[in-house]
């Protein structure tokens, strides 16, 4: 496929190098057209080297090839990233002052804008009108991600992750003209890993959670267009790029972070393995073994049930039940279950779903060799709405994609429960 990749003059231009890589590695022939201003952020040499094609932003280079007509005409897809406020305005009003805007006027295939700018600019009536105009004419304009912007400020305006733009571009080419990612504009908080409950400065009570499933969920949510906040307890895997990470150690720290995050989350996924108990006393100094004293006894106390508290907090906001995106906040729990002579895994899980009050419960069937630390998983997703249990199995990445897709469906198609 021939792709024209227009690069606007914003600091996020550097991220577009990764997007270009995704396109070329997928076998596409990409011509990069950077605006004049954008070359102050990333030089043309970078685009030439990564695309393997000549790069120009002037209508007067290689005039014999009539590039200002040819490039747009031949393109199967045009992607603009970052689409600055200036570039959106120029595109909306049909300006043709440089090679990129000429190309946009000539393009007859799908056109995708991936905006990036400060929140105020994105929310300004002028930009809103330009975006509306472009969408009315059939262009796809992604919602920017929410998060840290260039300065100390944060809000909607971040360039969506390269993988997100890539996925949106591919969907657009496949004819999904009204394409918006299922979690675009949503904020998703995910807890992952296992908490560690200290006994003394060197010892703790921990668990076998590796954090793999939580991290896979964070990546899947990010790729579905969400702004992702990862509440990261102890994990054996690195945190992914493009998500905001809040490191936590203990259940109490996780509780604090989760309750704070609830205020602006559309979705909360509690995939962390939270210790149900913590040592009643934490010694300031290392507990020593002494021949003259009895072996120490560790007394444990209950940790708060964070998932249950999140549900109570959400429900206390009823009857409005409005999350930041104007919908019911969706809360997803995980359950590691084993069956026994009194009941099977699903029966116990159904009871837990009712007890915890969350909207979805992702159920793992655990045994000593299953789930923890493994790369594959097999789950059943139970819904409080009573719809049929849904099974998902495969790599943790595949299972995460199924869970995130179900969450997208619940948010976009299932009406809020009072
Ligand atoms: N969880 C929580 N706070 C806790 C314990 C667990 O928020 N103190 C969350 C987990 O993140 C998970 C869900 O609750 O989403 C289920 O955890 P699980 O340990 O399976 O259930 P428990 O409530 O501990 O029930 P039980 O031990 O009786 O099976």
CSV table of C-alpha atoms and ligand atoms in Angstrom, one decimal:
chain,number,residue,atom,x,y,z
A,1,UNK,CA,0.0,0.0,0.0
A,2,UNK,CA,1.2,3.5,-0.7
A,3,UNK,CA,1.0,5.7,2.3
A,4,UNK,CA,1.6,9.4,2.6
A,5,UNK,CA,2.6,10.3,6.2
A,6,UNK,CA,2.3,14.0,6.8
A,7,UNK,CA,4.2,15.3,9.9
A,8,UNK,CA,2.9,18.4,11.6
A,9,UNK,CA,5.0,20.9,13.5
A,10,UNK,CA,4.6,19.7,17.1
A,11,UNK,CA,7.0,18.1,19.6
A,12,UNK,CA,5.2,14.8,19.2
A,13,UNK,CA,6.8,14.6,15.7
A,14,UNK,CA,9.5,12.4,17.3
A,15,UNK,CA,6.9,9.7,18.1
A,16,UNK,CA,6.0,9.5,14.4
A,17,UNK,CA,9.3,7.8,13.7
A,18,UNK,CA,7.9,4.7,15.5
A,19,UNK,CA,4.7,5.0,13.5
A,20,UNK,CA,6.7,5.1,10.3
A,21,UNK,CA,8.6,2.0,11.4
A,22,UNK,CA,5.3,0.2,12.0
A,23,UNK,CA,4.1,1.0,8.5
A,24,UNK,CA,7.4,0.0,6.8
A,25,UNK,CA,7.7,-3.2,8.8
A,26,UNK,CA,4.2,-4.1,7.7
A,27,UNK,CA,5.5,-3.8,4.1
A,28,UNK,CA,4.0,-0.5,3.1
A,29,UNK,CA,5.7,2.1,0.9
A,30,UNK,CA,5.7,5.4,2.8
A,31,UNK,CA,6.4,8.9,1.6
A,32,UNK,CA,6.9,11.3,4.4
A,33,UNK,CA,5.9,14.9,3.9
A,34,UNK,CA,7.0,17.0,6.9
A,35,UNK,CA,5.7,20.6,7.2
A,36,UNK,CA,8.4,23.2,7.2
A,37,UNK,CA,8.0,23.9,10.9
A,38,UNK,CA,8.1,20.1,11.8
A,39,UNK,CA,11.6,19.9,10.5
A,40,UNK,CA,12.7,22.0,13.4
A,41,UNK,CA,11.6,19.1,15.6
A,42,UNK,CA,12.7,16.1,13.4
A,43,UNK,CA,15.0,16.6,10.4
A,44,UNK,CA,14.3,15.3,6.9
A,45,UNK,CA,17.3,12.9,7.2
A,46,UNK,CA,15.4,10.9,9.8
A,47,UNK,CA,12.4,10.5,7.5
A,48,UNK,CA,14.5,9.7,4.4
A,49,UNK,CA,16.5,7.0,6.3
A,50,UNK,CA,13.5,5.4,7.9
A,51,UNK,CA,11.2,5.5,4.9
A,52,UNK,CA,13.8,4.8,2.2
A,53,UNK,CA,12.1,7.4,0.0
A,54,UNK,CA,13.1,11.0,-0.8
A,55,UNK,CA,11.6,13.6,1.5
A,56,UNK,CA,10.5,17.1,0.6
A,57,UNK,CA,8.0,19.7,1.8
A,58,UNK,CA,8.3,21.9,-1.2
A,59,UNK,CA,6.1,22.0,-4.3
A,60,UNK,CA,9.2,23.2,-6.2
A,61,UNK,CA,11.4,20.1,-5.7
A,62,UNK,CA,11.4,17.5,-8.5
A,63,UNK,CA,8.8,19.6,-10.4
A,64,UNK,CA,9.0,17.3,-13.4
A,65,UNK,CA,7.3,14.6,-11.3
A,66,UNK,CA,4.4,17.0,-10.4
A,67,UNK,CA,4.6,15.8,-6.8
A,68,UNK,CA,1.9,18.1,-5.5
A,69,UNK,CA,-0.6,16.3,-7.7
A,70,UNK,CA,0.9,12.8,-7.9
A,71,UNK,CA,1.5,12.0,-4.3
A,72,UNK,CA,-2.1,12.6,-3.1
A,73,UNK,CA,-3.4,11.0,-6.3
A,74,UNK,CA,-1.5,7.8,-5.8
A,75,UNK,CA,-1.9,7.4,-2.1
A,76,UNK,CA,-4.0,4.6,-0.8
A,77,UNK,CA,-4.0,6.3,2.6
A,78,UNK,CA,-2.9,9.6,4.0
A,79,UNK,CA,-2.0,9.8,7.7
A,80,UNK,CA,-1.3,13.2,9.4
A,81,UNK,CA,0.5,12.9,12.7
A,82,UNK,CA,0.8,15.0,14.7
A,83,UNK,CA,-2.1,16.9,13.4
A,84,UNK,CA,-1.5,20.3,14.9
A,85,UNK,CA,-4.3,22.9,15.4
A,86,UNK,CA,-2.7,24.8,12.5
A,87,UNK,CA,-2.7,21.8,10.2
A,88,UNK,CA,-6.3,20.9,11.1
A,89,UNK,CA,-7.3,24.5,10.3
A,90,UNK,CA,-5.5,24.4,7.0
A,91,UNK,CA,-7.0,21.1,6.0
A,92,UNK,CA,-10.5,22.2,7.0
A,93,UNK,CA,-10.3,25.4,5.0
A,94,UNK,CA,-8.7,23.7,2.0
A,95,UNK,CA,-5.5,25.7,2.0
A,96,UNK,CA,-2.8,24.6,-0.4
A,97,UNK,CA,0.4,26.5,0.5
A,98,UNK,CA,2.8,23.6,0.7
A,99,UNK,CA,3.3,20.1,-0.6
A,100,UNK,CA,1.4,18.5,2.3
A,101,UNK,CA,-1.8,20.6,2.0
A,102,UNK,CA,-1.7,20.1,-1.8
A,103,UNK,CA,-1.5,16.4,-1.2
A,104,UNK,CA,-4.5,16.5,1.2
A,105,UNK,CA,-6.6,18.3,-1.5
A,106,UNK,CA,-5.6,15.7,-4.1
A,107,UNK,CA,-6.2,12.6,-1.9
A,108,UNK,CA,-9.2,10.5,-2.8
A,109,UNK,CA,-8.4,7.6,-0.4
A,110,UNK,CA,-9.0,7.5,3.3
A,111,UNK,CA,-7.4,10.3,5.4
A,112,UNK,CA,-6.6,9.9,9.1
A,113,UNK,CA,-5.7,12.8,11.4
A,114,UNK,CA,-4.0,12.0,14.7
A,115,UNK,CA,-4.1,15.3,16.7
A,116,UNK,CA,-1.7,16.5,19.3
A,117,UNK,CA,-1.8,19.9,20.9
A,118,UNK,CA,-2.4,21.6,24.2
A,119,UNK,CA,-5.8,20.9,25.8
A,120,UNK,CA,-7.0,24.5,25.4
A,121,UNK,CA,-6.2,24.4,21.7
A,122,UNK,CA,-8.0,21.1,21.3
A,123,UNK,CA,-11.0,22.4,23.1
A,124,UNK,CA,-11.1,25.8,21.4
A,125,UNK,CA,-14.3,26.4,19.4
A,126,UNK,CA,-12.2,27.0,16.3
A,127,UNK,CA,-10.5,23.6,16.5
A,128,UNK,CA,-13.8,21.9,17.4
A,129,UNK,CA,-15.4,23.4,14.3
A,130,UNK,CA,-12.4,22.4,12.1
A,131,UNK,CA,-12.5,18.8,13.4
A,132,UNK,CA,-16.3,18.7,12.9
A,133,UNK,CA,-15.8,19.9,9.3
A,134,UNK,CA,-13.2,17.3,8.5
A,135,UNK,CA,-15.3,14.5,10.0
A,136,UNK,CA,-18.3,15.7,8.0
A,137,UNK,CA,-16.3,15.5,4.8
A,138,UNK,CA,-15.3,11.9,5.6
A,139,UNK,CA,-11.9,12.2,7.2
A,140,UNK,CA,-11.2,10.2,10.3
A,141,UNK,CA,-10.0,12.4,13.2
A,142,UNK,CA,-8.8,10.4,16.2
A,143,UNK,CA,-9.4,11.6,19.7
A,144,UNK,CA,-6.1,12.7,21.3
A,145,UNK,CA,-5.0,10.7,24.3
A,146,UNK,CA,-5.2,12.3,27.8
A,147,UNK,CA,-2.1,12.7,29.9
A,148,UNK,CA,1.1,14.6,30.4
A,149,UNK,CA,1.6,17.3,27.7
A,150,UNK,CA,4.8,19.1,26.8
A,151,UNK,CA,5.1,21.3,29.9
A,152,UNK,CA,3.9,20.5,33.4
A,153,UNK,CA,0.3,20.5,32.2
A,154,UNK,CA,-1.8,17.4,31.5
A,155,UNK,CA,-5.2,16.8,29.8
A,156,UNK,CA,-6.5,15.7,26.4
A,157,UNK,CA,-4.1,16.6,23.7
A,158,UNK,CA,-1.4,13.9,23.7
A,159,UNK,CA,-0.6,12.2,20.4
A,160,UNK,CA,-2.2,8.7,20.5
A,161,UNK,CA,0.4,5.9,20.7
A,162,UNK,CA,1.9,4.9,17.4
A,163,UNK,CA,0.3,1.4,17.6
A,164,UNK,CA,-3.1,3.1,18.2
A,165,UNK,CA,-2.6,5.3,15.1
A,166,UNK,CA,-1.4,2.3,13.1
A,167,UNK,CA,-4.5,0.1,14.1
A,168,UNK,CA,-6.8,3.0,13.3
A,169,UNK,CA,-5.2,3.5,9.9
A,170,UNK,CA,-5.5,-0.2,9.0
A,171,UNK,CA,-9.2,-0.3,10.2
A,172,UNK,CA,-9.9,2.8,8.0
A,173,UNK,CA,-8.4,1.2,5.0
A,174,UNK,CA,-10.6,-1.9,5.6
A,175,UNK,CA,-13.6,0.4,5.2
A,176,UNK,CA,-14.5,1.2,8.7
A,177,UNK,CA,-15.0,4.9,7.8
A,178,UNK,CA,-16.5,5.9,11.1
A,179,UNK,CA,-13.6,4.3,12.9
A,180,UNK,CA,-12.9,5.3,16.5
A,181,UNK,CA,-11.1,3.0,18.8
A,182,UNK,CA,-13.3,1.3,21.3
A,183,UNK,CA,-11.8,3.0,24.3
A,184,UNK,CA,-11.0,6.4,22.6
A,185,UNK,CA,-11.3,9.2,25.1
A,186,UNK,CA,-11.7,6.8,28.1
A,187,UNK,CA,-9.4,6.7,31.1
A,188,UNK,CA,-8.7,3.1,32.3
A,189,UNK,CA,-7.0,2.4,35.6
A,190,UNK,CA,-5.5,-1.1,35.9
A,191,UNK,CA,-3.9,-2.6,39.0
A,192,UNK,CA,-1.3,-5.3,38.3
A,193,UNK,CA,1.3,-7.5,40.0
A,194,UNK,CA,1.3,-8.7,43.6
A,195,UNK,CA,1.4,-6.6,46.8
A,196,UNK,CA,4.2,-7.1,49.3
A,197,UNK,CA,3.4,-6.7,53.0
A,198,UNK,CA,6.5,-5.9,55.0
A,199,UNK,CA,7.4,-7.8,58.2
A,200,UNK,CA,10.7,-5.9,58.8
A,201,UNK,CA,13.0,-3.8,56.6
A,202,UNK,CA,14.2,-6.9,54.7
A,203,UNK,CA,11.3,-9.3,54.7
A,204,UNK,CA,7.8,-9.3,53.3
A,205,UNK,CA,4.8,-11.5,52.7
A,206,UNK,CA,4.3,-11.7,49.0
A,207,UNK,CA,2.5,-13.8,46.3
A,208,UNK,CA,3.3,-15.4,43.0
A,209,UNK,CA,1.7,-12.9,40.7
A,210,UNK,CA,4.0,-11.9,37.9
A,211,UNK,CA,2.0,-8.9,36.6
A,212,UNK,CA,2.0,-10.3,33.1
A,213,UNK,CA,-1.8,-10.4,32.7
A,214,UNK,CA,-2.1,-6.8,34.1
A,215,UNK,CA,0.6,-5.5,31.8
A,216,UNK,CA,-1.0,-7.2,28.8
A,217,UNK,CA,-4.3,-5.5,29.8
A,218,UNK,CA,-2.6,-2.1,30.0
A,219,UNK,CA,-1.1,-2.6,26.5
A,220,UNK,CA,-4.5,-3.8,25.1
A,221,UNK,CA,-6.3,-0.8,26.7
A,222,UNK,CA,-3.7,1.6,25.4
A,223,UNK,CA,-4.0,0.1,21.9
A,224,UNK,CA,-7.8,0.5,22.1
A,225,UNK,CA,-7.2,4.2,22.5
A,226,UNK,CA,-7.6,4.6,26.3
A,227,UNK,CA,-5.5,6.7,28.5
A,228,UNK,CA,-4.1,4.1,30.8
A,229,UNK,CA,-3.0,4.4,34.4
A,230,UNK,CA,-1.2,1.3,35.7
A,231,UNK,CA,-1.1,0.9,39.5
A,232,UNK,CA,2.0,-1.3,39.6
A,233,UNK,CA,2.6,-3.6,42.6
A,234,UNK,CA,5.5,-6.0,42.4
A,235,UNK,CA,5.9,-7.3,38.9
A,236,UNK,CA,8.4,-9.5,37.0
A,237,UNK,CA,7.8,-7.8,33.7
A,238,UNK,CA,8.7,-4.3,32.6
A,239,UNK,CA,6.0,-1.6,32.5
A,240,UNK,CA,4.9,-0.8,28.9
A,241,UNK,CA,5.4,2.5,27.1
A,242,UNK,CA,2.6,4.9,26.8
A,243,UNK,CA,0.9,4.3,30.1
A,244,UNK,CA,1.1,6.3,33.3
A,245,UNK,CA,2.6,4.2,36.1
A,246,UNK,CA,1.9,4.6,39.8
A,247,UNK,CA,4.2,2.3,41.7
A,248,UNK,CA,2.8,0.8,44.9
A,249,UNK,CA,4.1,-1.8,47.3
A,250,UNK,CA,1.5,-2.7,49.9
A,251,UNK,CA,-2.3,-3.3,49.8
A,252,UNK,CA,-2.8,-0.1,51.7
A,253,UNK,CA,-0.8,1.9,49.2
A,254,UNK,CA,-2.7,0.3,46.4
A,255,UNK,CA,-6.0,1.1,48.1
A,256,UNK,CA,-5.0,4.8,48.4
A,257,UNK,CA,-3.8,5.0,44.7
A,258,UNK,CA,-7.0,3.1,43.5
A,259,UNK,CA,-9.4,5.3,45.4
A,260,UNK,CA,-7.6,8.5,44.1
A,261,UNK,CA,-7.7,7.1,40.6
A,262,UNK,CA,-11.4,6.3,40.8
A,263,UNK,CA,-12.2,10.0,40.6
A,264,UNK,CA,-11.5,10.3,36.9
A,265,UNK,CA,-11.6,6.6,35.7
A,266,UNK,CA,-14.2,5.3,33.2
A,267,UNK,CA,-13.0,1.8,33.9
A,268,UNK,CA,-11.1,0.2,36.8
A,269,UNK,CA,-9.6,-3.2,36.4
A,270,UNK,CA,-8.4,-4.9,39.6
A,271,UNK,CA,-6.1,-7.5,38.2
A,272,UNK,CA,-3.5,-7.2,41.0
A,273,UNK,CA,-3.1,-10.0,43.5
A,274,UNK,CA,-3.8,-8.1,46.7
A,275,UNK,CA,-2.7,-9.7,49.9
A,276,UNK,CA,-5.8,-10.3,52.0
A,277,UNK,CA,-3.7,-10.1,55.2
A,278,UNK,CA,-0.7,-8.1,56.4
A,279,UNK,CA,1.5,-8.5,59.5
A,280,UNK,CA,-0.1,-6.7,62.4
A,281,UNK,CA,3.2,-5.2,63.3
A,282,UNK,CA,6.1,-4.1,61.1
A,283,UNK,CA,9.4,-4.2,62.9
A,284,UNK,CA,11.6,-1.1,62.3
A,285,UNK,CA,14.7,-3.3,62.6
A,286,UNK,CA,15.5,-6.7,61.2
A,287,UNK,CA,13.9,-9.5,63.3
A,288,UNK,CA,16.9,-11.4,64.7
A,289,UNK,CA,17.0,-15.1,65.5
A,290,UNK,CA,18.1,-15.7,69.0
A,291,UNK,CA,18.8,-18.9,70.8
A,292,UNK,CA,17.5,-17.6,74.0
A,293,UNK,CA,14.0,-16.6,72.8
A,294,UNK,CA,11.0,-18.4,71.4
A,295,UNK,CA,10.4,-18.5,67.7
A,296,UNK,CA,8.5,-15.5,66.5
A,297,UNK,CA,4.8,-15.7,65.9
A,298,UNK,CA,3.4,-13.4,63.1
A,299,UNK,CA,0.0,-12.1,63.7
A,300,UNK,CA,-1.9,-11.1,60.6
A,301,UNK,CA,-4.7,-8.5,60.2
A,302,UNK,CA,-7.2,-8.2,57.3
A,303,UNK,CA,-6.4,-5.8,54.5
A,304,UNK,CA,-9.3,-3.8,53.2
A,305,UNK,CA,-11.1,-5.2,50.2
A,306,UNK,CA,-10.2,-2.6,47.6
A,307,UNK,CA,-12.5,-3.9,44.9
A,308,UNK,CA,-15.5,-3.8,47.2
A,309,UNK,CA,-14.6,-0.3,48.3
A,310,UNK,CA,-14.3,0.9,44.7
A,311,UNK,CA,-17.8,-0.5,44.0
A,312,UNK,CA,-19.2,1.2,47.2
A,313,UNK,CA,-17.6,4.5,46.2
A,314,UNK,CA,-19.0,4.3,42.7
A,315,UNK,CA,-22.5,3.3,44.0
A,316,UNK,CA,-22.4,6.2,46.5
A,317,UNK,CA,-22.4,8.5,43.5
A,318,UNK,CA,-25.7,7.1,42.4
A,319,UNK,CA,-28.3,7.9,41.2
A,320,UNK,CA,-26.3,10.0,38.7
A,321,UNK,CA,-23.7,7.3,38.4
A,322,UNK,CA,-21.9,9.5,35.9
A,323,UNK,CA,-18.2,8.7,35.2
A,324,UNK,CA,-16.0,11.2,33.5
A,325,UNK,CA,-17.2,10.2,30.1
A,326,UNK,CA,-20.8,10.6,31.2
A,327,UNK,CA,-21.4,6.9,31.7
A,328,UNK,CA,-21.6,4.5,34.5
A,329,UNK,CA,-18.1,3.7,35.8
A,330,UNK,CA,-17.3,0.1,34.9
A,331,UNK,CA,-15.5,-1.9,37.5
A,332,UNK,CA,-13.8,-5.2,36.7
A,333,UNK,CA,-12.6,-7.7,39.3
A,334,UNK,CA,-10.4,-10.8,38.9
A,335,UNK,CA,-11.0,-14.1,40.8
A,336,UNK,CA,-8.5,-16.9,41.2
A,337,UNK,CA,-10.7,-19.8,42.1
A,338,UNK,CA,-10.5,-23.5,42.7
A,339,UNK,CA,-13.5,-25.9,42.9
A,340,UNK,CA,-14.0,-28.3,45.8
A,341,UNK,CA,-16.6,-30.8,47.0
A,342,UNK,CA,-19.0,-28.0,47.8
A,343,UNK,CA,-19.1,-26.3,44.5
A,344,UNK,CA,-17.4,-25.9,41.1
A,345,UNK,CA,-15.2,-22.9,40.0
A,346,UNK,CA,-18.1,-21.1,38.3
A,347,UNK,CA,-20.5,-21.4,41.2
A,348,UNK,CA,-17.9,-19.9,43.6
A,349,UNK,CA,-17.1,-17.2,41.0
A,350,UNK,CA,-20.8,-16.3,40.6
A,351,UNK,CA,-21.1,-15.9,44.4
A,352,UNK,CA,-18.0,-13.7,44.4
A,353,UNK,CA,-19.4,-11.5,41.7
A,354,UNK,CA,-22.5,-10.9,43.7
A,355,UNK,CA,-20.5,-10.3,46.9
A,356,UNK,CA,-18.1,-7.9,45.3
A,357,UNK,CA,-20.7,-6.1,43.3
A,358,UNK,CA,-18.4,-5.4,40.3
A,359,UNK,CA,-19.7,-5.3,36.7
A,360,UNK,CA,-17.5,-8.0,35.3
A,361,UNK,CA,-15.5,-10.7,37.0
A,362,UNK,CA,-12.7,-12.4,35.1
A,363,UNK,CA,-12.3,-15.9,36.6
A,364,UNK,CA,-9.1,-17.9,36.5
A,365,UNK,CA,-9.1,-21.5,37.4
A,366,UNK,CA,-6.0,-21.9,39.5
A,367,UNK,CA,-3.8,-24.8,40.4
A,368,UNK,CA,-0.2,-24.8,41.4
A,369,UNK,CA,1.1,-25.0,37.8
A,370,UNK,CA,-1.5,-22.7,36.3
A,371,UNK,CA,-1.7,-19.0,35.6
A,372,UNK,CA,1.0,-17.5,37.9
A,373,UNK,CA,4.1,-16.5,35.8
A,374,UNK,CA,2.9,-18.4,32.8
A,375,UNK,CA,2.5,-16.8,29.3
A,376,UNK,CA,-0.9,-18.3,28.7
A,377,UNK,CA,-4.2,-18.1,30.5
A,378,UNK,CA,-7.7,-19.3,30.3
A,379,UNK,CA,-10.5,-17.3,31.8
A,380,UNK,CA,-14.3,-17.0,31.9
A,381,UNK,CA,-15.8,-13.5,32.0
A,382,UNK,CA,-18.9,-13.3,34.1
A,383,UNK,CA,-21.2,-10.2,33.9
A,384,UNK,CA,-23.4,-8.9,36.7
A,385,UNK,CA,-26.0,-8.0,34.0
A,386,UNK,CA,-26.5,-11.8,33.8
A,387,UNK,CA,-25.4,-12.2,30.2
A,388,UNK,CA,-23.8,-15.5,29.2
A,389,UNK,CA,-20.4,-16.3,30.6
A,390,UNK,CA,-17.7,-15.7,27.9
A,391,UNK,CA,-14.6,-17.8,27.7
A,392,UNK,CA,-11.2,-16.6,26.5
A,393,UNK,CA,-8.0,-18.6,26.3
A,394,UNK,CA,-4.6,-18.2,24.7
A,395,UNK,CA,-1.6,-16.1,25.4
A,396,UNK,CA,-2.0,-13.4,28.0
A,397,UNK,CA,-2.0,-10.9,25.2
A,398,UNK,CA,-4.9,-12.6,23.5
A,399,UNK,CA,-6.8,-12.9,26.7
A,400,UNK,CA,-6.2,-9.2,27.5
A,401,UNK,CA,-7.5,-8.3,24.0
A,402,UNK,CA,-10.7,-10.3,24.7
A,403,UNK,CA,-11.3,-8.7,28.1
A,404,UNK,CA,-10.7,-5.2,26.7
A,405,UNK,CA,-12.9,-5.8,23.8
A,406,UNK,CA,-15.7,-7.0,26.2
A,407,UNK,CA,-15.1,-3.8,28.2
A,408,UNK,CA,-15.4,-1.7,25.1
A,409,UNK,CA,-18.7,-3.5,24.2
A,410,UNK,CA,-20.1,-3.0,27.7
A,411,UNK,CA,-19.2,0.7,27.7
A,412,UNK,CA,-20.5,1.4,24.2
A,413,UNK,CA,-23.5,-0.9,23.9
A,414,UNK,CA,-24.8,-1.9,27.3
A,415,UNK,CA,-26.9,0.7,29.0
A,416,UNK,CA,-25.8,1.8,32.5
A,417,UNK,CA,-27.1,-0.3,35.4
A,418,UNK,CA,-28.6,1.7,38.2
B,1,LIG,N1,-9.0,-7.7,45.9
B,1,LIG,C1,-9.0,-6.4,46.4
B,1,LIG,N2,-8.6,-6.3,47.7
B,1,LIG,C2,-8.3,-7.3,48.5
B,1,LIG,C3,-8.3,-8.6,47.9
B,1,LIG,C4,-8.6,-8.8,46.6
B,1,LIG,O1,-9.4,-5.5,45.7
B,1,LIG,N3,-7.9,-7.1,49.7
B,1,LIG,C5,-9.5,-7.9,44.5
B,1,LIG,C6,-8.5,-8.5,43.5
B,1,LIG,O2,-7.7,-7.6,42.9
B,1,LIG,C7,-9.4,-9.2,42.6
B,1,LIG,C8,-10.6,-9.6,43.4
B,1,LIG,O3,-10.5,-8.7,44.5
B,1,LIG,O4,-9.9,-8.4,41.5
B,1,LIG,C9,-10.7,-11.0,43.9
B,1,LIG,O5,-9.7,-11.4,44.7
B,1,LIG,P1,-9.6,-12.9,45.3
B,1,LIG,O6,-8.4,-12.9,46.1
B,1,LIG,O7,-9.9,-13.9,44.3
B,1,LIG,O8,-10.9,-12.9,46.2
B,1,LIG,P2,-11.1,-12.7,47.7
B,1,LIG,O9,-12.0,-11.5,47.9
B,1,LIG,O10,-9.8,-12.6,48.4
B,1,LIG,O11,-12.0,-13.9,48.1
B,1,LIG,P3,-11.5,-15.3,48.7
B,1,LIG,O12,-10.1,-15.2,49.2
B,1,LIG,O13,-12.6,-15.6,49.7
B,1,LIG,O14,-11.6,-16.3,47.5
